[in-house]
Structures are given as structure tokens and as C-alpha cells.
C-alpha atoms as a PDB file:
ATOM      1  CA  UNK A   1     -11.238  12.059  -7.767  1.00  0.00           C
ATOM      2  CA  UNK A   2      -9.508   8.894  -6.570  1.00  0.00           C
ATOM      3  CA  UNK A   3      -5.708   8.938  -6.605  1.00  0.00           C
ATOM      4  CA  UNK A   4      -3.514   5.919  -5.893  1.00  0.00           C
ATOM      5  CA  UNK A   5      -0.352   6.719  -3.943  1.00  0.00           C
ATOM      6  CA  UNK A   6       2.149   3.867  -4.222  1.00  0.00           C
ATOM      7  CA  UNK A   7       4.862   3.816  -1.568  1.00  0.00           C
ATOM      8  CA  UNK A   8       8.088   2.588  -3.179  1.00  0.00           C
ATOM      9  CA  UNK A   9      10.647   4.434  -1.097  1.00  0.00           C
ATOM     10  CA  UNK A  10      12.186   1.481   0.735  1.00  0.00           C
ATOM     11  CA  UNK A  11      15.484  -0.269   0.072  1.00  0.00           C
ATOM     12  CA  UNK A  12      14.190  -3.768   0.840  1.00  0.00           C
ATOM     13  CA  UNK A  13      16.974  -4.841   3.195  1.00  0.00           C
ATOM     14  CA  UNK A  14      15.052  -7.892   4.438  1.00  0.00           C
ATOM     15  CA  UNK A  15      14.888  -9.261   0.890  1.00  0.00           C
ATOM     16  CA  UNK A  16      18.687  -9.363   0.735  1.00  0.00           C
ATOM     17  CA  UNK A  17      18.904  -8.464  -2.954  1.00  0.00           C
ATOM     18  CA  UNK A  18      21.166  -5.993  -4.746  1.00  0.00           C
ATOM     19  CA  UNK A  19      18.315  -3.824  -6.018  1.00  0.00           C
ATOM     20  CA  UNK A  20      15.172  -2.556  -4.257  1.00  0.00           C
ATOM     21  CA  UNK A  21      12.529  -5.282  -4.119  1.00  0.00           C
ATOM     22  CA  UNK A  22       9.909  -3.147  -5.861  1.00  0.00           C
ATOM     23  CA  UNK A  23      12.126  -3.231  -8.961  1.00  0.00           C
ATOM     24  CA  UNK A  24      12.892  -6.959  -8.927  1.00  0.00           C
ATOM     25  CA  UNK A  25      11.806  -8.679 -12.136  1.00  0.00           C
ATOM     26  CA  UNK A  26       9.312 -11.536 -11.880  1.00  0.00           C
ATOM     27  CA  UNK A  27       8.202 -13.262 -15.089  1.00  0.00           C
ATOM     28  CA  UNK A  28       9.790 -10.485 -17.192  1.00  0.00           C
ATOM     29  CA  UNK A  29       8.026  -7.630 -15.371  1.00  0.00           C
ATOM     30  CA  UNK A  30       9.218  -5.551 -12.415  1.00  0.00           C
ATOM     31  CA  UNK A  31       7.136  -6.011  -9.263  1.00  0.00           C
ATOM     32  CA  UNK A  32       6.100  -2.364  -9.264  1.00  0.00           C
ATOM     33  CA  UNK A  33       4.654  -2.717 -12.766  1.00  0.00           C
ATOM     34  CA  UNK A  34       2.178  -5.349 -11.579  1.00  0.00           C
ATOM     35  CA  UNK A  35       1.064  -2.944  -8.870  1.00  0.00           C
ATOM     36  CA  UNK A  36       0.847   0.008 -11.246  1.00  0.00           C
ATOM     37  CA  UNK A  37      -1.217  -2.040 -13.692  1.00  0.00           C
ATOM     38  CA  UNK A  38      -3.769  -2.939 -11.006  1.00  0.00           C
ATOM     39  CA  UNK A  39      -4.563   0.744 -10.470  1.00  0.00           C
ATOM     40  CA  UNK A  40      -4.149   1.637 -14.149  1.00  0.00           C
ATOM     41  CA  UNK A  41      -6.900  -0.851 -15.043  1.00  0.00           C
ATOM     42  CA  UNK A  42      -9.305   0.152 -12.271  1.00  0.00           C
ATOM     43  CA  UNK A  43     -12.114   2.310 -13.704  1.00  0.00           C
ATOM     44  CA  UNK A  44     -12.510   4.435 -10.567  1.00  0.00           C
ATOM     45  CA  UNK A  45      -8.829   5.386 -10.222  1.00  0.00           C
ATOM     46  CA  UNK A  46      -8.144   8.736 -11.909  1.00  0.00           C
ATOM     47  CA  UNK A  47      -4.414   9.169 -11.310  1.00  0.00           C
ATOM     48  CA  UNK A  48      -1.383   7.454  -9.802  1.00  0.00           C
ATOM     49  CA  UNK A  49       1.467   8.939  -7.772  1.00  0.00           C
ATOM     50  CA  UNK A  50       4.566   7.053  -6.631  1.00  0.00           C
ATOM     51  CA  UNK A  51       6.854   7.846  -3.725  1.00  0.00           C
ATOM     52  CA  UNK A  52      10.071   6.500  -5.218  1.00  0.00           C
ATOM     53  CA  UNK A  53      13.429   5.611  -3.729  1.00  0.00           C
ATOM     54  CA  UNK A  54      16.035   8.167  -4.731  1.00  0.00           C
ATOM     55  CA  UNK A  55      17.981   7.308  -7.872  1.00  0.00           C
ATOM     56  CA  UNK A  56      15.249   5.130  -9.380  1.00  0.00           C
ATOM     57  CA  UNK A  57      12.899   7.848 -10.644  1.00  0.00           C
ATOM     58  CA  UNK A  58      14.095   7.647 -14.247  1.00  0.00           C
ATOM     59  CA  UNK A  59      13.812   3.846 -14.178  1.00  0.00           C
ATOM     60  CA  UNK A  60      10.234   4.175 -12.958  1.00  0.00           C
ATOM     61  CA  UNK A  61       9.421   6.620 -15.768  1.00  0.00           C
ATOM     62  CA  UNK A  62      10.913   4.252 -18.318  1.00  0.00           C
ATOM     63  CA  UNK A  63       8.824   1.343 -17.014  1.00  0.00           C
ATOM     64  CA  UNK A  64       5.680   3.473 -17.045  1.00  0.00           C
ATOM     65  CA  UNK A  65       6.303   4.297 -20.698  1.00  0.00           C
ATOM     66  CA  UNK A  66       7.171   0.715 -21.595  1.00  0.00           C
ATOM     67  CA  UNK A  67       4.057  -0.760 -19.976  1.00  0.00           C
ATOM     68  CA  UNK A  68       1.695   2.095 -20.898  1.00  0.00           C
ATOM     69  CA  UNK A  69       0.933   3.321 -17.373  1.00  0.00           C
ATOM     70  CA  UNK A  70      -0.771   6.499 -18.560  1.00  0.00           C
ATOM     71  CA  UNK A  71      -2.287   7.368 -15.166  1.00  0.00           C
ATOM     72  CA  UNK A  72       1.129   7.948 -13.561  1.00  0.00           C
ATOM     73  CA  UNK A  73       1.148  11.703 -12.949  1.00  0.00           C
ATOM     74  CA  UNK A  74       3.480  12.295 -10.012  1.00  0.00           C
ATOM     75  CA  UNK A  75       6.789  10.887  -8.771  1.00  0.00           C
ATOM     76  CA  UNK A  76       7.798  12.055  -5.312  1.00  0.00           C
ATOM     77  CA  UNK A  77      11.036  11.569  -3.378  1.00  0.00           C
ATOM     78  CA  UNK A  78      10.992   9.071  -0.538  1.00  0.00           C
ATOM     79  CA  UNK A  79      11.747   9.966   3.066  1.00  0.00           C
ATOM     80  CA  UNK A  80      13.872   8.518   5.839  1.00  0.00           C
ATOM     81  CA  UNK A  81      11.099   6.155   6.968  1.00  0.00           C
ATOM     82  CA  UNK A  82       7.595   5.076   5.962  1.00  0.00           C
ATOM     83  CA  UNK A  83       5.774   7.899   7.732  1.00  0.00           C
ATOM     84  CA  UNK A  84       8.135  10.395   6.101  1.00  0.00           C
ATOM     85  CA  UNK A  85       7.552   8.930   2.640  1.00  0.00           C
ATOM     86  CA  UNK A  86       3.782   8.899   2.984  1.00  0.00           C
ATOM     87  CA  UNK A  87       3.834  12.489   4.240  1.00  0.00           C
ATOM     88  CA  UNK A  88       5.900  13.554   1.210  1.00  0.00           C
ATOM     89  CA  UNK A  89       3.372  11.876  -1.052  1.00  0.00           C
ATOM     90  CA  UNK A  90       0.181  13.264   0.443  1.00  0.00           C
ATOM     91  CA  UNK A  91       1.655  16.765   0.678  1.00  0.00           C
ATOM     92  CA  UNK A  92       2.393  16.608  -3.063  1.00  0.00           C
ATOM     93  CA  UNK A  93      -1.168  15.493  -3.786  1.00  0.00           C
ATOM     94  CA  UNK A  94      -2.497  18.340  -1.651  1.00  0.00           C
ATOM     95  CA  UNK A  95      -0.924  20.776  -4.138  1.00  0.00           C
ATOM     96  CA  UNK A  96      -2.753  19.215  -7.089  1.00  0.00           C
ATOM     97  CA  UNK A  97      -6.119  17.920  -5.858  1.00  0.00           C
ATOM     98  CA  UNK A  98      -9.075  18.976  -3.742  1.00  0.00           C
ATOM     99  CA  UNK A  99      -9.232  18.237   0.024  1.00  0.00           C
ATOM    100  CA  UNK A 100     -12.265  15.993  -0.460  1.00  0.00           C
ATOM    101  CA  UNK A 101     -10.576  13.856  -3.136  1.00  0.00           C
ATOM    102  CA  UNK A 102      -9.598  10.357  -2.031  1.00  0.00           C
ATOM    103  CA  UNK A 103      -6.056   9.010  -1.782  1.00  0.00           C
ATOM    104  CA  UNK A 104      -5.474   5.251  -1.698  1.00  0.00           C
ATOM    105  CA  UNK A 105      -2.122   4.699   0.013  1.00  0.00           C
ATOM    106  CA  UNK A 106      -0.720   1.362  -1.140  1.00  0.00           C
ATOM    107  CA  UNK A 107       2.495  -0.619  -0.735  1.00  0.00           C
ATOM    108  CA  UNK A 108       4.200  -0.890  -4.124  1.00  0.00           C
ATOM    109  CA  UNK A 109       5.254  -4.387  -3.046  1.00  0.00           C
ATOM    110  CA  UNK A 110       1.653  -5.641  -2.856  1.00  0.00           C
ATOM    111  CA  UNK A 111       1.330  -6.453  -6.567  1.00  0.00           C
ATOM    112  CA  UNK A 112      -1.667  -8.801  -6.289  1.00  0.00           C
ATOM    113  CA  UNK A 113      -4.162  -6.167  -5.139  1.00  0.00           C
ATOM    114  CA  UNK A 114      -7.465  -6.887  -6.879  1.00  0.00           C
ATOM    115  CA  UNK A 115     -10.139  -4.681  -8.417  1.00  0.00           C
ATOM    116  CA  UNK A 116     -12.570  -5.743  -5.677  1.00  0.00           C
ATOM    117  CA  UNK A 117     -10.156  -4.716  -2.901  1.00  0.00           C
ATOM    118  CA  UNK A 118      -9.613  -1.295  -4.491  1.00  0.00           C
ATOM    119  CA  UNK A 119     -13.346  -0.805  -5.050  1.00  0.00           C
ATOM    120  CA  UNK A 120     -14.271  -1.666  -1.470  1.00  0.00           C
ATOM    121  CA  UNK A 121     -11.589   0.648  -0.096  1.00  0.00           C
ATOM    122  CA  UNK A 122     -13.007   3.513  -2.162  1.00  0.00           C
ATOM    123  CA  UNK A 123     -16.572   2.663  -1.072  1.00  0.00           C
ATOM    124  CA  UNK A 124     -15.807   2.607   2.650  1.00  0.00           C
ATOM    125  CA  UNK A 125     -13.727   5.792   2.417  1.00  0.00           C
ATOM    126  CA  UNK A 126     -16.668   7.567   0.789  1.00  0.00           C
ATOM    127  CA  UNK A 127     -19.073   6.288   3.453  1.00  0.00           C
ATOM    128  CA  UNK A 128     -16.933   6.519   6.597  1.00  0.00           C
ATOM    129  CA  UNK A 129     -14.127   8.967   5.818  1.00  0.00           C
ATOM    130  CA  UNK A 130     -11.334   6.387   5.827  1.00  0.00           C
ATOM    131  CA  UNK A 131     -10.827   2.708   5.021  1.00  0.00           C
ATOM    132  CA  UNK A 132      -8.179   0.237   6.168  1.00  0.00           C
ATOM    133  CA  UNK A 133      -7.947  -2.961   4.132  1.00  0.00           C
ATOM    134  CA  UNK A 134      -7.947  -5.919   6.534  1.00  0.00           C
ATOM    135  CA  UNK A 135      -8.283  -9.694   6.681  1.00  0.00           C
ATOM    136  CA  UNK A 136      -9.315 -11.917   9.605  1.00  0.00           C
ATOM    137  CA  UNK A 137      -6.698 -13.425  11.870  1.00  0.00           C
ATOM    138  CA  UNK A 138      -6.965 -17.188  11.358  1.00  0.00           C
ATOM    139  CA  UNK A 139      -4.021 -18.329  13.479  1.00  0.00           C
ATOM    140  CA  UNK A 140      -3.810 -18.770  17.237  1.00  0.00           C
ATOM    141  CA  UNK A 141      -2.107 -15.674  18.661  1.00  0.00           C
ATOM    142  CA  UNK A 142       0.444 -16.175  21.443  1.00  0.00           C
ATOM    143  CA  UNK A 143       1.837 -13.481  23.713  1.00  0.00           C
ATOM    144  CA  UNK A 144       5.510 -13.414  24.640  1.00  0.00           C
ATOM    145  CA  UNK A 145       7.896 -11.185  26.521  1.00  0.00           C
ATOM    146  CA  UNK A 146      11.176 -12.559  25.193  1.00  0.00           C
ATOM    147  CA  UNK A 147      10.335 -14.269  21.870  1.00  0.00           C
ATOM    148  CA  UNK A 148      11.273 -17.650  23.337  1.00  0.00           C
ATOM    149  CA  UNK A 149       8.300 -18.699  25.447  1.00  0.00           C
ATOM    150  CA  UNK A 150       4.643 -17.810  25.713  1.00  0.00           C
ATOM    151  CA  UNK A 151       3.083 -15.896  28.574  1.00  0.00           C
ATOM    152  CA  UNK A 152      -0.476 -16.315  27.309  1.00  0.00           C
ATOM    153  CA  UNK A 153      -2.697 -16.043  24.264  1.00  0.00           C
ATOM    154  CA  UNK A 154      -4.907 -13.382  22.693  1.00  0.00           C
ATOM    155  CA  UNK A 155      -8.368 -14.055  21.174  1.00  0.00           C
ATOM    156  CA  UNK A 156      -7.958 -13.979  17.416  1.00  0.00           C
ATOM    157  CA  UNK A 157     -11.532 -12.812  16.801  1.00  0.00           C
ATOM    158  CA  UNK A 158     -10.521  -9.475  18.324  1.00  0.00           C
ATOM    159  CA  UNK A 159      -7.662  -9.008  15.847  1.00  0.00           C
ATOM    160  CA  UNK A 160      -7.428  -7.941  12.193  1.00  0.00           C
ATOM    161  CA  UNK A 161      -4.374  -8.153   9.946  1.00  0.00           C
ATOM    162  CA  UNK A 162      -3.953  -4.898   8.074  1.00  0.00           C
ATOM    163  CA  UNK A 163      -3.049  -4.582   4.404  1.00  0.00           C
ATOM    164  CA  UNK A 164      -3.169  -1.792   1.861  1.00  0.00           C
ATOM    165  CA  UNK A 165      -4.668   0.181   0.205  1.00  0.00           C
ATOM    166  CA  UNK A 166      -5.668   2.495   3.033  1.00  0.00           C
ATOM    167  CA  UNK A 167      -8.045   5.236   1.927  1.00  0.00           C
ATOM    168  CA  UNK A 168      -8.424   8.806   3.191  1.00  0.00           C
ATOM    169  CA  UNK A 169      -9.631  12.180   2.044  1.00  0.00           C
ATOM    170  CA  UNK A 170      -6.539  14.168   1.061  1.00  0.00           C
ATOM    171  CA  UNK A 171      -7.322  17.079   3.347  1.00  0.00           C
ATOM    172  CA  UNK A 172      -7.827  14.799   6.344  1.00  0.00           C
ATOM    173  CA  UNK A 173      -4.632  12.759   5.922  1.00  0.00           C
ATOM    174  CA  UNK A 174      -2.513  15.889   5.380  1.00  0.00           C
ATOM    175  CA  UNK A 175      -3.983  17.449   8.517  1.00  0.00           C
ATOM    176  CA  UNK A 176      -3.284  14.226  10.422  1.00  0.00           C
ATOM    177  CA  UNK A 177       0.378  14.283   9.411  1.00  0.00           C
ATOM    178  CA  UNK A 178       0.774  17.913  10.446  1.00  0.00           C
ATOM    179  CA  UNK A 179      -0.738  17.265  13.859  1.00  0.00           C
ATOM    180  CA  UNK A 180       1.365  14.117  14.280  1.00  0.00           C
ATOM    181  CA  UNK A 181       4.556  16.096  13.715  1.00  0.00           C
ATOM    182  CA  UNK A 182       3.426  18.668  16.270  1.00  0.00           C
ATOM    183  CA  UNK A 183       2.814  15.814  18.712  1.00  0.00           C
ATOM    184  CA  UNK A 184       6.302  14.388  18.106  1.00  0.00           C
ATOM    185  CA  UNK A 185       5.121  11.234  16.310  1.00  0.00           C
ATOM    186  CA  UNK A 186       7.649  10.653  13.533  1.00  0.00           C
ATOM    187  CA  UNK A 187       7.933   6.900  12.905  1.00  0.00           C
ATOM    188  CA  UNK A 188       4.477   5.313  12.947  1.00  0.00           C
ATOM    189  CA  UNK A 189       4.533   2.076  10.958  1.00  0.00           C
ATOM    190  CA  UNK A 190       1.426   2.757   8.824  1.00  0.00           C
ATOM    191  CA  UNK A 191      -1.303   5.290   8.161  1.00  0.00           C
ATOM    192  CA  UNK A 192      -3.790   3.261  10.218  1.00  0.00           C
ATOM    193  CA  UNK A 193      -1.466   3.182  13.244  1.00  0.00           C
ATOM    194  CA  UNK A 194      -0.884   6.909  12.907  1.00  0.00           C
ATOM    195  CA  UNK A 195      -4.645   7.468  13.082  1.00  0.00           C
ATOM    196  CA  UNK A 196      -4.884   5.322  16.202  1.00  0.00           C
ATOM    197  CA  UNK A 197      -1.883   7.004  17.847  1.00  0.00           C
ATOM    198  CA  UNK A 198      -3.635  10.327  17.264  1.00  0.00           C
ATOM    199  CA  UNK A 199      -6.770   9.016  18.973  1.00  0.00           C
ATOM    200  CA  UNK A 200      -8.912   8.711  15.863  1.00  0.00           C
ATOM    201  CA  UNK A 201     -11.287   6.034  14.562  1.00  0.00           C
ATOM    202  CA  UNK A 202     -10.527   3.794  11.600  1.00  0.00           C
ATOM    203  CA  UNK A 203     -12.903   1.645   9.546  1.00  0.00           C
ATOM    204  CA  UNK A 204     -12.344  -1.637   7.742  1.00  0.00           C
ATOM    205  CA  UNK A 205     -12.623  -2.633   4.094  1.00  0.00           C
ATOM    206  CA  UNK A 206     -12.196  -6.115   2.644  1.00  0.00           C
ATOM    207  CA  UNK A 207      -8.766  -7.547   1.918  1.00  0.00           C
ATOM    208  CA  UNK A 208      -7.560 -10.941   0.727  1.00  0.00           C
ATOM    209  CA  UNK A 209      -4.954 -13.530   1.642  1.00  0.00           C
ATOM    210  CA  UNK A 210      -3.719 -13.171  -1.952  1.00  0.00           C
ATOM    211  CA  UNK A 211      -2.933  -9.485  -1.382  1.00  0.00           C
ATOM    212  CA  UNK A 212       0.523 -10.418  -0.107  1.00  0.00           C
ATOM    213  CA  UNK A 213       3.354  -8.068   0.750  1.00  0.00           C
ATOM    214  CA  UNK A 214       6.678  -9.079  -0.801  1.00  0.00           C
ATOM    215  CA  UNK A 215       9.089  -8.860   2.117  1.00  0.00           C
ATOM    216  CA  UNK A 216      11.211 -12.007   1.860  1.00  0.00           C
ATOM    217  CA  UNK A 217      12.471 -14.318  -0.877  1.00  0.00           C
ATOM    218  CA  UNK A 218       9.786 -16.815   0.200  1.00  0.00           C
ATOM    219  CA  UNK A 219       7.154 -14.180  -0.598  1.00  0.00           C
ATOM    220  CA  UNK A 220       8.503 -13.974  -4.147  1.00  0.00           C
ATOM    221  CA  UNK A 221       7.993 -17.741  -4.459  1.00  0.00           C
ATOM    222  CA  UNK A 222       4.377 -17.359  -3.315  1.00  0.00           C
ATOM    223  CA  UNK A 223       3.864 -14.462  -5.740  1.00  0.00           C
ATOM    224  CA  UNK A 224       5.119 -16.565  -8.649  1.00  0.00           C
ATOM    225  CA  UNK A 225       2.744 -19.360  -7.693  1.00  0.00           C
ATOM    226  CA  UNK A 226      -0.194 -16.941  -7.512  1.00  0.00           C
ATOM    227  CA  UNK A 227       0.692 -15.572 -10.943  1.00  0.00           C
ATOM    228  CA  UNK A 228       0.639 -19.060 -12.402  1.00  0.00           C
ATOM    229  CA  UNK A 229      -2.712 -19.776 -10.753  1.00  0.00           C
ATOM    230  CA  UNK A 230      -4.214 -16.514 -12.036  1.00  0.00           C
ATOM    231  CA  UNK A 231      -2.351 -16.137 -15.311  1.00  0.00           C
ATOM    232  CA  UNK A 232      -5.480 -15.332 -17.343  1.00  0.00           C
ATOM    233  CA  UNK A 233      -6.408 -12.501 -14.970  1.00  0.00           C
ATOM    234  CA  UNK A 234      -3.032 -10.955 -14.245  1.00  0.00           C
ATOM    235  CA  UNK A 235      -0.938 -11.485 -17.376  1.00  0.00           C
ATOM    236  CA  UNK A 236      -3.231 -10.407 -20.197  1.00  0.00           C
END
């Protein structure tokens, strides 16, 4: 089975809004609904779980009913940071699915994830054991010590910008989190960085510049523009 695990446990402080950014309404739909619908519509996704910020679980259930998200099977409490929230989610999946089943860990605030991105993440996970959605680094990359001046540059062809989903076998990612806790690693920024910090290999699947993460108000503006450009695909 393939299970999508949406991480919606953050408060969205950088957005500066009064409600969590995953629940902001854009064109009469909450952001998280766009993300849920992407996995709901994908033929290879069997179930959806959401790690939800405390106090918003009933709102999430109401939205799932309103927008007919029938694949939503699990709502899990968020943790004190991203690693904590992901661990809560994968541990819950471990109770309900087989170790060889695939989990696609995805930011709830990446609502423009496409069917092709999801499909390629599943494919690479099946072939390689894990898959990290990435895009090339197109910009010149400058090194700095103080954030004011440059001390050099780094070749961009040796860099990838990571996105989500990030795919793993459930048994493997749960084992990774247990070993990370034993090693004292408690605040890794993403599943891919946790793998690297634990000395393990990761593999790449195809992402897209359109697969944006909504972090700032400017990102919401970009999201609205993308929706207008792709209205026939995304607002059926």
C-alpha cells in the first residue's frame, strides 16, 4: 500500500497570520484541502494520514467531509518540532500497515504537488528504498559567514533543492527514527536530512518549481497565480 502522511503540525509563525497557514482560505478552499485533494485523486494512493496541529483536528475532519476526502483515515497529534511530528505520524502508521508499505511524507503547505511528482516518488521508493523529491539549483550559490558579505561560491551543479513528498518503507523510517533518538538527534529539519545525519544513502525523484512551499505571504500570491494559470487542472 501507499499512504500519504501530510505534516500539518506547524503554527506558521513566518506567515504572520492569526490562524495556521495550512488552514488559510485561498479561492474559497483551505490550503490543506488542495493538498488533500492531490493525494485523494491519485490512483496509487490508498490512504491519507495527517499530523495535525492541536485544536484543529475537528476542523480538519469537517473539511474532509465537506470536500469528500474519503481516503483520510488517520489524524495524529503534532509534536514540538518537525522531526517529532513526523515520528508521531510514522509510528501511528506502523500500527496499521505492513513494514514494506510505502509512506509519502509531504508538507501540507505544498498544495500544488502534481500526480507526476507523486508517481515518481512512489516509483523510486519501490526501486531504491527511499525517494527525495528534488529540483535542480538554478541560481548562483554564494557562501557567507555573517550574512553580509560573501566568502566564496559553491558549484550549483553539485546541489539539489529538496521538496516533498519524501518516500520510505514504513518499517525503515520507523527504525530510522528510533535509532536517531538513541543517537540524540531530535531536531533534524527533514526526513532526508535525518537519513544523511544517520549516515544513510538517499535517492532522488523528480520535483517541480510549481511544487512551492507556502511559507510567506508572497508565497500565497504565487500560489494564487499558479491556480489561475492551471484552473482547469486544479479547480475541477
